[in-house]
Short mmCIF file of C-alpha atoms in Angstrom, two decimals:
data_model
loop_
_atom_site.label_atom_id
_atom_site.label_comp_id
_atom_site.label_asym_id
_atom_site.label_seq_id
_atom_site.Cartn_x
_atom_site.Cartn_y
_atom_site.Cartn_z
CA MET A 1 -124.24 174.89 48.37
CA ILE A 2 -125.29 173.27 51.67
CA PRO A 3 -122.68 173.96 54.39
CA LEU A 4 -121.58 170.76 56.14
CA GLY A 5 -122.59 170.77 59.79
CA SER A 6 -125.90 172.49 59.01
CA GLU A 7 -129.23 171.14 60.15
CA VAL A 8 -131.20 170.40 56.98
CA ARG A 9 -134.63 169.13 55.92
CA ASP A 10 -135.65 167.28 52.76
CA THR A 11 -138.52 169.32 51.29
CA VAL A 12 -139.97 166.18 49.65
CA THR A 13 -140.00 163.69 52.55
CA GLY A 14 -139.50 165.88 55.62
CA PHE A 15 -136.41 163.87 56.66
CA GLN A 16 -134.23 166.04 58.95
CA GLY A 17 -130.69 165.81 60.27
CA ILE A 18 -127.18 167.19 60.07
CA ALA A 19 -125.33 167.46 56.73
CA ILE A 20 -122.21 165.34 57.29
CA GLY A 21 -120.93 164.66 53.77
CA ARG A 22 -121.13 165.91 50.20
CA THR A 23 -120.49 164.13 46.89
CA GLN A 24 -120.05 166.04 43.63
CA TRP A 25 -120.77 163.83 40.59
CA LEU A 26 -119.21 164.17 37.15
CA THR A 27 -122.64 165.08 35.78
CA GLY A 28 -122.72 168.16 38.02
CA CYS A 29 -125.24 166.72 40.49
CA ALA A 30 -124.43 166.93 44.19
CA THR A 31 -125.74 164.73 46.98
CA ILE A 32 -125.58 165.33 50.72
CA VAL A 33 -125.33 162.65 53.43
CA VAL A 34 -127.79 163.55 56.20
CA LYS A 35 -127.39 161.99 59.66
CA PRO A 36 -130.65 162.18 61.64
CA LYS A 37 -130.96 162.80 65.34
CA VAL A 38 -132.31 160.10 67.64
CA ASN A 39 -136.00 159.29 66.94
CA LYS A 40 -138.80 159.60 69.48
CA ASP A 41 -138.14 156.02 70.69
CA GLY A 42 -134.47 156.82 71.41
CA GLN A 43 -133.20 154.80 68.44
CA MET A 44 -130.62 156.07 65.94
CA MET A 45 -131.92 156.04 62.37
CA GLU A 46 -129.62 155.42 59.39
CA SER A 47 -128.12 158.27 57.39
CA GLN A 48 -129.71 159.08 54.05
CA THR A 49 -128.14 160.48 50.87
CA ILE A 50 -130.32 163.20 49.38
CA GLY A 51 -130.00 165.35 46.27
CA GLU A 52 -128.80 168.81 47.28
CA PRO A 53 -131.61 170.70 45.44
CA SER A 54 -134.20 168.92 47.64
CA LEU A 55 -132.65 170.19 50.88
CA GLU A 56 -133.27 173.37 52.80
CA VAL A 57 -131.06 174.66 55.59
CA MET A 58 -132.91 174.86 58.90
CA LYS A 59 -129.93 176.00 60.99
CA SER A 60 -126.50 176.77 59.58
CA GLU A 61 -123.36 175.86 61.51
CA LYS A 62 -119.90 177.00 60.53
CA LEU A 63 -117.32 174.21 60.85
CA PRO A 64 -113.81 175.03 62.10
CA SER A 65 -111.20 175.51 59.39
CA GLY A 66 -110.17 172.08 58.11
CA GLY A 67 -113.44 170.44 59.12
CA ILE A 68 -113.89 167.96 61.96
CA THR A 69 -111.04 165.65 62.92
CA GLY A 70 -110.96 162.54 65.02
CA GLY A 71 -112.51 159.17 64.82
#
């Protein structure tokens, strides 16, 4: 299971970012929402939802108990 808050990379496309959300489907599949960092032009790219098996953890971060709060 990919820990939320971890820096991850899609092994298929190379897309990288921070795992910010996880969805567990009735079929047993899990997807992770990945929020990228700012691109080389200083623009924020959109988040992507990627199948968990395609992701590898680049840097793991432990979130505080209860996750992140605020808005």
